[in-house]
Coordinates of C-alpha atoms in Angstrom, one line a residue:
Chain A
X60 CA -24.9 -1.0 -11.4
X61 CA -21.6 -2.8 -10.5
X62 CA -19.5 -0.1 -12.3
X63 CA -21.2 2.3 -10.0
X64 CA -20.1 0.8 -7.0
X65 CA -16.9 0.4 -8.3
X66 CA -16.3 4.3 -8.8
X67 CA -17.7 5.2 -5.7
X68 CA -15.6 3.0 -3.8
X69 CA -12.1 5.0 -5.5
X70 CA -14.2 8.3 -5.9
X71 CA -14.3 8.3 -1.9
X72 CA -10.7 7.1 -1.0
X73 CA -9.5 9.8 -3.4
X74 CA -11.8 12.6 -1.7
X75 CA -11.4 11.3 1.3
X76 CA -7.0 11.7 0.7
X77 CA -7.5 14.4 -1.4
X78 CA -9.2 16.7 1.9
X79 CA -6.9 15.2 4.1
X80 CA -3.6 16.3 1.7
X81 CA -5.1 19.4 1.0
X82 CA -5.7 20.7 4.8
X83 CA -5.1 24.1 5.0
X84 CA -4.6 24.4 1.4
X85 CA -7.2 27.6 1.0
X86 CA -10.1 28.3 -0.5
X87 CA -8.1 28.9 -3.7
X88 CA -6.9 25.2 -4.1
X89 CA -10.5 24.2 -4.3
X90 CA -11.2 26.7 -6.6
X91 CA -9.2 25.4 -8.7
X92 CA -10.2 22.2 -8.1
X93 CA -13.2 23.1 -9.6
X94 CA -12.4 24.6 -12.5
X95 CA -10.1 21.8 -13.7
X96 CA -12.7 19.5 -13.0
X97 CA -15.1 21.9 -15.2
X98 CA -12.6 21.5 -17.8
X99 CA -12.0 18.1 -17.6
X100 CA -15.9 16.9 -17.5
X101 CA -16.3 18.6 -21.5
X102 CA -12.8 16.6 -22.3
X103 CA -14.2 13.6 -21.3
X104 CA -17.4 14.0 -22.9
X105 CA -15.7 14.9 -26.1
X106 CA -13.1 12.6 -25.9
X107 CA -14.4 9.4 -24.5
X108 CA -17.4 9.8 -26.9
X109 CA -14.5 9.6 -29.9
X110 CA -12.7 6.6 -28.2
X111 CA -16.0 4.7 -27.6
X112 CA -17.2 5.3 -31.0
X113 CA -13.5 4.2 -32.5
X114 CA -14.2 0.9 -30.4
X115 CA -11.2 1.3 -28.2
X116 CA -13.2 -0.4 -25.1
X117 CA -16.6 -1.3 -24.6
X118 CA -18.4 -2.1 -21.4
X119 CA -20.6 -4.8 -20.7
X120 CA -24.1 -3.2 -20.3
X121 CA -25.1 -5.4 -17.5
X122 CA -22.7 -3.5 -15.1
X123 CA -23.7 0.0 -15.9
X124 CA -26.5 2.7 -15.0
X125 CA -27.7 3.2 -18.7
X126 CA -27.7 6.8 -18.5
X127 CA -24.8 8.3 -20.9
X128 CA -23.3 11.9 -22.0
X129 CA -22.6 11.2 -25.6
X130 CA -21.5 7.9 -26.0
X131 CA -19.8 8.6 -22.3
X132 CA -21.4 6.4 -19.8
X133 CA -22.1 8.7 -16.8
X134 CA -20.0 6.3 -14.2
X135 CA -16.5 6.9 -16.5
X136 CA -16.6 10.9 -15.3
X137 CA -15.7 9.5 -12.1
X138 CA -12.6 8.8 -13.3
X139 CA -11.8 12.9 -13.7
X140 CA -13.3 13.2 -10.7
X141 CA -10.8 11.1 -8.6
X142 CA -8.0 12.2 -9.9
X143 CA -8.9 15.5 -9.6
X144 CA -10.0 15.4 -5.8
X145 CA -7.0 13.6 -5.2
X146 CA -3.7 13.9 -6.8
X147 CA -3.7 18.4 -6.4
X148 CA -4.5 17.6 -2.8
X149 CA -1.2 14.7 -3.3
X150 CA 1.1 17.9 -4.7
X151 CA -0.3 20.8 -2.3
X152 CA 0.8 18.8 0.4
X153 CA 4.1 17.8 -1.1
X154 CA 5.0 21.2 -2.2
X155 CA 4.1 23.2 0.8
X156 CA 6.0 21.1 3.0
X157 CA 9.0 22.5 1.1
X158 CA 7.6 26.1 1.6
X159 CA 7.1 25.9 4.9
X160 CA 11.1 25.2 5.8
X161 CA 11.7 28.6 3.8
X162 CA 9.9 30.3 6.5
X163 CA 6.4 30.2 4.7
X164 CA 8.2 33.1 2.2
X165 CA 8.0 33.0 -1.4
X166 CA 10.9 31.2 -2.9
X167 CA 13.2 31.8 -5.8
X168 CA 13.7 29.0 -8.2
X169 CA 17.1 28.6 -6.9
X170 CA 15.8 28.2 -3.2
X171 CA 13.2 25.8 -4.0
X172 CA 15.5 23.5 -5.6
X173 CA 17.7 24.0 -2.5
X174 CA 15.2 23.4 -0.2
X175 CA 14.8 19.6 -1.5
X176 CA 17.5 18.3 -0.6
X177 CA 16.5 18.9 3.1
X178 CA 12.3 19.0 2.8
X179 CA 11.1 16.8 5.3
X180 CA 10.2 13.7 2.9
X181 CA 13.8 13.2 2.2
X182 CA 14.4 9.4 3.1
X183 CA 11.3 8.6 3.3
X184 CA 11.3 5.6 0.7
X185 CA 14.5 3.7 1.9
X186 CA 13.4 4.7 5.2
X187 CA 9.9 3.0 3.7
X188 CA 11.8 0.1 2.3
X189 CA 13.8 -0.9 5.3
X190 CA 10.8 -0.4 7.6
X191 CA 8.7 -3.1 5.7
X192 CA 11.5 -5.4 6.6
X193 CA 12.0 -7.0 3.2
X194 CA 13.7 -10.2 5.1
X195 CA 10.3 -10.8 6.1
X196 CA 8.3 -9.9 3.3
X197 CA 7.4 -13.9 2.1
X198 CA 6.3 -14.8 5.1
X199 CA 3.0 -12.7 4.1
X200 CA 2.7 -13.2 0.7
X201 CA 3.3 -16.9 1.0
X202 CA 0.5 -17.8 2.9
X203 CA -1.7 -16.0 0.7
X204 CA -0.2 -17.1 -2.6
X205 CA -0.1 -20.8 -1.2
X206 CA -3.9 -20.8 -0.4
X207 CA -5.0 -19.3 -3.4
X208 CA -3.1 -21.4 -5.6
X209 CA -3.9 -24.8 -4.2
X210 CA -8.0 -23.8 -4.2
X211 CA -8.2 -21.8 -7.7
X212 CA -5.1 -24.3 -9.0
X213 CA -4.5 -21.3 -11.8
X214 CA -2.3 -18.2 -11.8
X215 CA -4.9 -15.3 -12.2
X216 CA -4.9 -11.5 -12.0
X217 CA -6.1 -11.4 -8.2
X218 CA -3.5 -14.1 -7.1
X219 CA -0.8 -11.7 -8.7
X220 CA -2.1 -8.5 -7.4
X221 CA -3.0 -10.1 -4.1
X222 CA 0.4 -11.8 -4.0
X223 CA 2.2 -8.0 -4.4
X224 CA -0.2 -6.7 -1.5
X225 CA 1.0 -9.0 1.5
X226 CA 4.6 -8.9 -0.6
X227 CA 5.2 -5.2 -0.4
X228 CA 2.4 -2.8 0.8
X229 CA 0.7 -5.0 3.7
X230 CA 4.1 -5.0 5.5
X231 CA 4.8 -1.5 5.1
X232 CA 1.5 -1.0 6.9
X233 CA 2.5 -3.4 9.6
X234 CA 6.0 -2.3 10.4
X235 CA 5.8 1.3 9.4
X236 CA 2.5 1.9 11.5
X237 CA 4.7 -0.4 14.2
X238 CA 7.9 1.6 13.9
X239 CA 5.9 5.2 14.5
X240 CA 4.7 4.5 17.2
X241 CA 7.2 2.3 19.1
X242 CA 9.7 5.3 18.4
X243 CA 10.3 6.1 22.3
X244 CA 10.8 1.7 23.2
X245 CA 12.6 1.8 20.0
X246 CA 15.1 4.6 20.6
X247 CA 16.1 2.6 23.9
X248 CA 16.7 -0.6 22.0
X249 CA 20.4 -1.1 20.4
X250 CA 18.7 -4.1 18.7
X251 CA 16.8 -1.1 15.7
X252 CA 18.5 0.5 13.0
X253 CA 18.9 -2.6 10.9
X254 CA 17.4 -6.0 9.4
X255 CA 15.1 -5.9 12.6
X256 CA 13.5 -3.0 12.0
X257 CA 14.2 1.2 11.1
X258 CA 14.6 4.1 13.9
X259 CA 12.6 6.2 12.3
X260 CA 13.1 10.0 12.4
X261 CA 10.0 11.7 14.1
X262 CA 9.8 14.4 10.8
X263 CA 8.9 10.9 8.6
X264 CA 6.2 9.7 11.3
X265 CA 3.2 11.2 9.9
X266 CA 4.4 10.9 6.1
X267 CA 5.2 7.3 7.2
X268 CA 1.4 6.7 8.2
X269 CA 0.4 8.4 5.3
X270 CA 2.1 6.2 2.8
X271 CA 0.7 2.8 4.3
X272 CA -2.6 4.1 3.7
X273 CA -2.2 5.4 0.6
X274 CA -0.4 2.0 -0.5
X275 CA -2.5 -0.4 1.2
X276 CA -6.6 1.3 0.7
X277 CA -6.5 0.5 -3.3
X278 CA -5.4 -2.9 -3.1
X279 CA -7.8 -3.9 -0.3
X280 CA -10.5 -2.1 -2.4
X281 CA -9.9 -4.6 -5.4
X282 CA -9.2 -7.5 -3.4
X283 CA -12.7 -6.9 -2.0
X284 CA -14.8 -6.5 -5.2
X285 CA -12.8 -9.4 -6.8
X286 CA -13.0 -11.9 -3.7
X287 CA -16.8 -10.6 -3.1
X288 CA -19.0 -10.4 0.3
X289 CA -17.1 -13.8 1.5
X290 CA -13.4 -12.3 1.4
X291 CA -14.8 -8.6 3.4
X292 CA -14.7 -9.8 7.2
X293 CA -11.1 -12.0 6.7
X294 CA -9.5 -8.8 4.6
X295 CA -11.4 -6.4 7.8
X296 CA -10.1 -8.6 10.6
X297 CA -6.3 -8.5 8.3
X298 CA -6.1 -4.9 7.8
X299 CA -7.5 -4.3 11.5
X300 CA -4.9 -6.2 13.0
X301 CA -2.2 -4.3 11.1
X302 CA -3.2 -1.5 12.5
X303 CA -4.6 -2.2 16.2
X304 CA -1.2 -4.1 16.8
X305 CA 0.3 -1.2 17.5
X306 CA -1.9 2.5 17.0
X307 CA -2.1 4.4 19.6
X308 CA -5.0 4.2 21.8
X309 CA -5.4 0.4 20.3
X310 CA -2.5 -1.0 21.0
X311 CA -2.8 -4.7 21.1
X312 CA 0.9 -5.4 21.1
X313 CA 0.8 -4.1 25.2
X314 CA -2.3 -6.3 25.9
X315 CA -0.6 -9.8 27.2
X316 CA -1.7 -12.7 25.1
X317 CA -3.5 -10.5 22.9
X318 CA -0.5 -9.3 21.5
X319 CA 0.8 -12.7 20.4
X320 CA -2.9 -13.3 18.8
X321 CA -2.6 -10.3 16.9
X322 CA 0.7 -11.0 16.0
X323 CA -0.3 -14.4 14.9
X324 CA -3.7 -12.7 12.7
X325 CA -0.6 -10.7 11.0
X326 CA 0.7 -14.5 9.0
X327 CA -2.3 -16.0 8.9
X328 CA -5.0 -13.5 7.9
X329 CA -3.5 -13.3 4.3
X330 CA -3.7 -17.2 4.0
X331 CA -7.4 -16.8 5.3
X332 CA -8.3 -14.0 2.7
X333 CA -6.7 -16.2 0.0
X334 CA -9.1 -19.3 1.0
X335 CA -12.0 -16.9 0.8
X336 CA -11.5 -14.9 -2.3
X337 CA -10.7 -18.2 -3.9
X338 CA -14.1 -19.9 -2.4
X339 CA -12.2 -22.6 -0.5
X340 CA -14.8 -25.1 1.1
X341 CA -14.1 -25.2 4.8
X342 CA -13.1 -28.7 5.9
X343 CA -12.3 -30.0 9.4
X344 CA -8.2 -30.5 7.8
X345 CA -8.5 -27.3 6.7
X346 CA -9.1 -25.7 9.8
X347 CA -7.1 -27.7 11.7
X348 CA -4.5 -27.0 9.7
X349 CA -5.4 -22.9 9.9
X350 CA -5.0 -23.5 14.0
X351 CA -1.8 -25.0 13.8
X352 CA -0.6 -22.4 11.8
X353 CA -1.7 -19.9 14.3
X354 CA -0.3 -21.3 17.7
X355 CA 2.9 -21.4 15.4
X356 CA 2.5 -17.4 14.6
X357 CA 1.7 -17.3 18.6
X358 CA 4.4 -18.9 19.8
X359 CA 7.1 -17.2 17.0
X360 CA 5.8 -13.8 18.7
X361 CA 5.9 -14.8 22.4
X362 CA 9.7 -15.8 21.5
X363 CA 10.5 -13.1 19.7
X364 CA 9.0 -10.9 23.0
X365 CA 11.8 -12.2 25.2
X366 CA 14.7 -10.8 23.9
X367 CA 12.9 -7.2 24.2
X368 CA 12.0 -7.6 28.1
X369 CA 14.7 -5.2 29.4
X370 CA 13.7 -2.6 26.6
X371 CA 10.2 -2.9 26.7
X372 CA 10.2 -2.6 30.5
X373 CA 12.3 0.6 30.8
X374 CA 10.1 2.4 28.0
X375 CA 6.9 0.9 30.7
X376 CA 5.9 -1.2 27.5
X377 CA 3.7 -4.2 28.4
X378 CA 3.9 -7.6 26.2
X379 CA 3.5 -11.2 26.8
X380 CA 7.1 -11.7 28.2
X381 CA 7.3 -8.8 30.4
X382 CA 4.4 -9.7 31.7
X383 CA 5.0 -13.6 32.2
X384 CA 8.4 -13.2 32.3
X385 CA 10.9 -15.1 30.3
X386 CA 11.1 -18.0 31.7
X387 CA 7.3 -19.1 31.5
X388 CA 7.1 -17.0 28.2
X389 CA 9.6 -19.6 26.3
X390 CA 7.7 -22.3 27.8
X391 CA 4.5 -21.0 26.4
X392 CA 5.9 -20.7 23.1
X393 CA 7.5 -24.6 22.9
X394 CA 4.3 -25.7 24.2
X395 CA 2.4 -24.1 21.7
X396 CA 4.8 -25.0 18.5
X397 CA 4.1 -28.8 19.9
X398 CA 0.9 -28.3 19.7
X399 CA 0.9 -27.0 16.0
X400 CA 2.9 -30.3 15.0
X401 CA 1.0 -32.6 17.2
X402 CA -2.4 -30.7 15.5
X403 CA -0.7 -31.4 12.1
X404 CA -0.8 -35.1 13.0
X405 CA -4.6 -34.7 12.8
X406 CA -4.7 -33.5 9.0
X407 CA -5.6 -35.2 6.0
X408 CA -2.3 -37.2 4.8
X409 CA 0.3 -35.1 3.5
X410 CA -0.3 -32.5 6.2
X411 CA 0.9 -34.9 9.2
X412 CA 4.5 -34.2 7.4
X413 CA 4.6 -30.4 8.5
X414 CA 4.5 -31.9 12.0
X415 CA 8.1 -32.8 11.5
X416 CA 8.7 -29.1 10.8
X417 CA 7.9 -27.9 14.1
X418 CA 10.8 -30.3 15.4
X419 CA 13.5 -27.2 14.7
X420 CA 11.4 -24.9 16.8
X421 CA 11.3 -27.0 19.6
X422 CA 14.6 -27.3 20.0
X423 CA 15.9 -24.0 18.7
X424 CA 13.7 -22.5 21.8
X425 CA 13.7 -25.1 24.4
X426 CA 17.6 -24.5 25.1
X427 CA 16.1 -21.3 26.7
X428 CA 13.9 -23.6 29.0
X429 CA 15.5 -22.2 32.1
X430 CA 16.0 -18.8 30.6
X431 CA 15.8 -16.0 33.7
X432 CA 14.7 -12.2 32.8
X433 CA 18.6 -10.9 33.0
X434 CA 19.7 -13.4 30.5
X435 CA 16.6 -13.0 28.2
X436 CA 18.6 -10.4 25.8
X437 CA 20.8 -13.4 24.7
X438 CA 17.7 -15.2 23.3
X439 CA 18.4 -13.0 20.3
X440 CA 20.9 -15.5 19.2
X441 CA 18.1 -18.0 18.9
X442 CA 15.5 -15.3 17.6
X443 CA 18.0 -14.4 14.5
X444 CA 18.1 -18.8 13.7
X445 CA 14.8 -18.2 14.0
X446 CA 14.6 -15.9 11.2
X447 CA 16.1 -18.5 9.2
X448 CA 14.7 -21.3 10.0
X449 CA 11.6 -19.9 8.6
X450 CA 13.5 -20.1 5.0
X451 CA 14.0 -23.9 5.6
X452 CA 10.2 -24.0 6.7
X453 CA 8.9 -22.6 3.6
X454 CA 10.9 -24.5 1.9
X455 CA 10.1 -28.4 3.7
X456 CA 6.1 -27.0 3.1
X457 CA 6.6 -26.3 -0.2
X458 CA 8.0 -29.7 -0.9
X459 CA 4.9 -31.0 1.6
X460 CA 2.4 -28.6 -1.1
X461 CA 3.8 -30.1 -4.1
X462 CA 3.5 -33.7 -2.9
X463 CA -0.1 -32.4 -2.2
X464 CA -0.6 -31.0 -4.9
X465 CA 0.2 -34.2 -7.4
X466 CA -2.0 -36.3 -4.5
X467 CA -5.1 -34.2 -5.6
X468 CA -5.3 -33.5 -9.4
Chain B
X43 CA -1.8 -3.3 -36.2
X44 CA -2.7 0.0 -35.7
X45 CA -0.5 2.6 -34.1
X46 CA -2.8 5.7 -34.4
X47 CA -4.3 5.9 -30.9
X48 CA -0.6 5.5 -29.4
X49 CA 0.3 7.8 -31.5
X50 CA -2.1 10.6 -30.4
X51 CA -2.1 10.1 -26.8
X52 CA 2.0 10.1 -26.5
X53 CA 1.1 13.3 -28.8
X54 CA -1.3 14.6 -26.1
X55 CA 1.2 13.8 -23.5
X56 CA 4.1 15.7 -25.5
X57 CA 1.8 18.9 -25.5
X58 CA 1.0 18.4 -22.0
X59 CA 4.9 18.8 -21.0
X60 CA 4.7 22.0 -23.6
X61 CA 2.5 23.5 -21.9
X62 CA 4.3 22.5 -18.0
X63 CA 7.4 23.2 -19.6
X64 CA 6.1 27.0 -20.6
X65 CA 4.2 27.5 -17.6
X66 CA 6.6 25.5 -15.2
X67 CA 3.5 24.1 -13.8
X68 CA 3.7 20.5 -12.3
X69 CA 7.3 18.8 -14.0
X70 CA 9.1 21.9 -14.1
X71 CA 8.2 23.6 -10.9
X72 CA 8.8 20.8 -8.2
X73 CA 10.4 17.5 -10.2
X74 CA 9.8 15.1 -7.5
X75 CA 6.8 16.1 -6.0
X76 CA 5.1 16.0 -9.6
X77 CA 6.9 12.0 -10.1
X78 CA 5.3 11.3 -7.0
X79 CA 2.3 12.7 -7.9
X80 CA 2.1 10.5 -11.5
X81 CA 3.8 7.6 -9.6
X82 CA 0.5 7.7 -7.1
X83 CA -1.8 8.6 -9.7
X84 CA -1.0 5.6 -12.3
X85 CA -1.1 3.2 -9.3
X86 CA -4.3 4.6 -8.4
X87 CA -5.8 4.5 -11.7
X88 CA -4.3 1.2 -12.9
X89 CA -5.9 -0.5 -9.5
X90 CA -9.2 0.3 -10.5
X91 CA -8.5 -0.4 -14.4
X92 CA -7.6 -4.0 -12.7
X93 CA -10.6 -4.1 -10.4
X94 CA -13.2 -3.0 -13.2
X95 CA -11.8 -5.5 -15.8
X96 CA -11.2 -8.1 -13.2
X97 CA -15.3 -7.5 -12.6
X98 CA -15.9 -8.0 -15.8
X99 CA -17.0 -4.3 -16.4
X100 CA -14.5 -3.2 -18.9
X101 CA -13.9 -4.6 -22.1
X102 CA -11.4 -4.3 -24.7
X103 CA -11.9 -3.1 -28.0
X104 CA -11.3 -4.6 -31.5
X105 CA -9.8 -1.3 -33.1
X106 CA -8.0 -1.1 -35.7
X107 CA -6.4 2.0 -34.7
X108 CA -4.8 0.4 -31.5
X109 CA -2.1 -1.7 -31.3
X110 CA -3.9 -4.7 -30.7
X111 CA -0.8 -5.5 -27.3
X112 CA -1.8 -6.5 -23.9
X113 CA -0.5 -6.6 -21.0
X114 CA -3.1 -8.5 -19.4
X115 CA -6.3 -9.7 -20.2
X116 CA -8.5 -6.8 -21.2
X117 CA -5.6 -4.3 -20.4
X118 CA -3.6 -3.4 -23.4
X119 CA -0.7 -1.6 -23.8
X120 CA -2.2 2.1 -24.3
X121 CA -3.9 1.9 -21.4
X122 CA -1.2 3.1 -19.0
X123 CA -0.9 5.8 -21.7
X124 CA -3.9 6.8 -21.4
X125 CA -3.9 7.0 -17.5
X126 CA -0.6 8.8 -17.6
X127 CA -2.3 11.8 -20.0
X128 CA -5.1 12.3 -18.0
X129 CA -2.4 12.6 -14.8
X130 CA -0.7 15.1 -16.8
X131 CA -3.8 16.6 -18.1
X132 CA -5.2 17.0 -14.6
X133 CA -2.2 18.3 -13.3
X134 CA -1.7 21.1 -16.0
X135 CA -5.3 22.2 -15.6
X136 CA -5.1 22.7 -11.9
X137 CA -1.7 23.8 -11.5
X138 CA -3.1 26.7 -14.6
X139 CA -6.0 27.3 -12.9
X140 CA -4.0 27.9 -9.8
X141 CA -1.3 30.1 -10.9
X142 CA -4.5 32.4 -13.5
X143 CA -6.4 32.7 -10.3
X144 CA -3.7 33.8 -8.6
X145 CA -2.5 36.0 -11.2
X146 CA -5.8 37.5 -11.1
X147 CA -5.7 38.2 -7.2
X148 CA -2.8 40.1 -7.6
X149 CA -4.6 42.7 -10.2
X150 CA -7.6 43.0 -8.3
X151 CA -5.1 44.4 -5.6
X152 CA -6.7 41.5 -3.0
X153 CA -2.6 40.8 -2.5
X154 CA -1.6 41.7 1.1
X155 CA -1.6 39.4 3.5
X156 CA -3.4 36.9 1.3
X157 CA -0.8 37.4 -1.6
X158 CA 2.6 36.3 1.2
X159 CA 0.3 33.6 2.6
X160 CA -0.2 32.3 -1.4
X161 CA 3.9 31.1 -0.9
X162 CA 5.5 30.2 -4.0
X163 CA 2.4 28.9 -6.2
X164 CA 3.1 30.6 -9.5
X165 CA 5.9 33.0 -8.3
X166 CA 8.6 31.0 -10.3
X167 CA 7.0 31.8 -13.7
X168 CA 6.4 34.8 -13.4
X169 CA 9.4 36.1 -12.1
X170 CA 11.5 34.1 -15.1
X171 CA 9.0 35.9 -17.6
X172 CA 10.2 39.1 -16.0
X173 CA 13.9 38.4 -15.9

């Protein structure tokens, strides 16, 4: 049965972006649809019949229905079926968005070749890329990688594909979904445009959310079936606060305090989902050690707030600091990053030795102890150390990992 | 080490492009929609390759016509192959299907309106088989 639920799973997130891509298509796009599908059911029943029957692949028999076409088990026409529900609805979309800039009138070969160097997906990869803010790209996929390597103590296929999803896609979800719709608090802030985050064009908006879905829905699919019923609610609660952070209508990133929790979900869901798909045992250390982390994610967020006050403020956008105002916001955030170290103290030897780390922190922020709400811009001095600092942090826990690491095995 | 089934399905793909080549279908009507298009649909696919073998669903063969290379447990070498002709294979049937549907709307006369709203699908070939 499991191969079942496996093809339904990608059957429905490839008809579910296949209707989406194809909206407005016409009737004739599903037509033929149809009759490539038609066509490629009888290729597959004649062909994966011959490539069974060779004994290019075999299935275990424990994971499927029983009922076959040919030597075709019944589950492997789903494979057709996706790619046929979604990748025309993929190229309708693509190509009429070229069309449409021609006025909607049939187009020479000449004018559709034109026409892409101006279509409305032009930029929208390095626009992608720079969105996902590759300087902060580890600071997912560590947590993850970290947790599932010091449970499963082995380098397997999920730690690798995992690793990729909070590398690459999981932060294209989190700053791309961020950067549409922060466009109007953005456009006021001189601060976008580079390491810190894209301006991104209104015409790449939708494509924008588009390709976070269609990067991140596949990878939590297989993180899901390989990390089973125990990894569902931490990857729900991670993917959810991607996108409630900052979607319209959710936006937690406007809700004082929530905003900073959310924020905080963002670096240590991924270590969470790693502990669960690996079937960590849950330990008091262990989740002392999972709170520290997260008044450290808190405070890192109600600091990085500050600096944004005046912006947020003239585009009437609500957060932690504009709220408490700078002053009591840095103090928040020092308090808290004491707390993670003096939590660390309370975790099984080697962890007391991250409490040291949260000794840079202190100090990078408390100089802003006194900080008032006209001079809270300038806190961006301390918010780009901070960027850094997190380099020499994940490299001191490293270290702290290793020596862990040799303790235990 | 058998090369036989490698063989075949980069034969299979080499047809496919034939036939988009002929037809300007997918490749040769719109280049970078139809990379994106592959790009997404090998991702797609390979995810769920990964997923199934990672479940312990799908298992490798001992052929003696395949190459016998892997790229990961249970994943070997033609398998991206094979994913990439059934992109191509997919694509060619529905962009065909498409453009002979459309073909045949235009003889039954059922143009009109419906034939300016149909936009550029299939225009291009026809017009360079005319020229």
């Amino acid at each position: 049965m499991t191969y079942l639920w496996l093809a339904l799973a990608f059957v429905v997130a490839s008809a579910v972006a296949g209707v989406a891509f194809a909206r407005g298509a016409g009737r004739r796009h599903w037509q033929a649809t149809g009759i490539a599908f038609a066509a490629l059911a009888v290729l597959t029943a004649v062909f994966d019949s011959v490539m069974i029957g060779m004994e290019l692949f075999h299935y275990d028999s424990q994971h499927l229905l029983g009922a076959s076409i040919g030597l075709a088990p019944v589950e492997d026409f789903a494979y057709p079926l996706a790619g046929v529900l979604a990748l025309p609805g993929l190229w309708a979309w693509m190509t009429r968005r070229r069309r449409t800039l021609d006025g909607g009138h049939p187009t020479t070969p000449h004018a559709d070749a034109k026409a892409g160097s101006t279509d409305g997906l032009t930029g929208l990869l390095p626009q992608a890329f720079v969105a996902s803010r590759p300087i902060s790209w580890i600071n997912t996929a560590y947590p993850f990688a970290a947790a599932m390597l010091l449970t499963t103590r082995e380098v397997d296929w999920v730690l690798i594909v995992g690793t990729f999803y909070f590398l690459v896609p999981y932060n294209l979800a989190m700053y791309g979904i961020n950067d549409v719709f922060d466009y109007a608090s953005d456009l006021k802030n001189p601060r976008k445009g580079g390491i810190e985050g894209a301006l991104l064009a209104p015409r790449l908006h939708r494509p924008m959310l588009w390709l976070a879905a269609v990067t991140n829905v596949p990878f939590l699919v297989v993180l899901a079936a390989a990390g089973g019923p125990a990894s569902w609610l931490p990857l729900l609660v991670s993917a959810f606060a991607v996108v409630a952070y900052s979607a319209a209508g959710l936006r937690f990133k406007e809700r004082p305090v929530l905003d900073s929790i959310t924020s905080s979900t963002h670096f240590v869901s991924p270590a969470v989902v790693g502990l669960a798909i690996a079937g960590a045992t849950v330990t008091p250390g262990l989740v002392i050690l999972l709170a520290a982390f997260f008044m450290w994610g808190m405070a890192a967020h109600a600091f990085g707030a500050v600096q944004d006050i005046e912006p947020d403020r003239q585009a009437d956008i609500a957060s932690i600091a504009t709220v408490f105002g700078a002053r009591r916001t840095v103090r928040t955030a020092v308090v808290l990053w004491l707390l993670a170290g003096l939590a660390m103290l309370a975790t099984p030897w080697s962890g007391p030795l991250a409490a040291l780390i949260a000794i840079p922190y202190i100090v990078n922020c408390a100089r802003w102890w006194n900080v008032t709400d006209t001079t809270a811009a300038r806190t961006n001095v301390a918010w780009r150390r901070f960027i850094w600092l997190n380099y020499g942090s994940g490299f001191l826990v490293t270290l702290i990992l290793i020596l862990q690491w040799s303790l235990t095995s | 080490m058998g090369v036989i089934y490698l063989a075949s399905l980069l034969a299979g793909i080499v047809c496919m492009l034939l036939l988009d080549h002929r037809f300007r279908l997918f490749f040769w009507h719109d280049a970078k929609a139809a990379t994106v298009v592959t790009a997404v649909g090998l991702a797609f696919f390979l995810a769920w390759d990964i997923a199934g073998i990672g479940l312990g669903i799908f298992l490798r063969g001992e052929s003696a016509i395949a190459t016998g290379i892997l790229f990961a447990p249970e994943l070997p070498l033609e398998e991206p192959v094979f994913l990439l002709f059934l992109i191509l294979c997919t694509m060619v049937l529905f962009t065909g299907a498409r453009e002979v549907l459309a073909r045949a709307a235009d003889r039954k006369g059922t143009g009109g309106a419906s034939a300016a709203a149909r936009s550029s699908h299939g225009k291009p070939a026809r017009e360079r088989e005319n020229a």
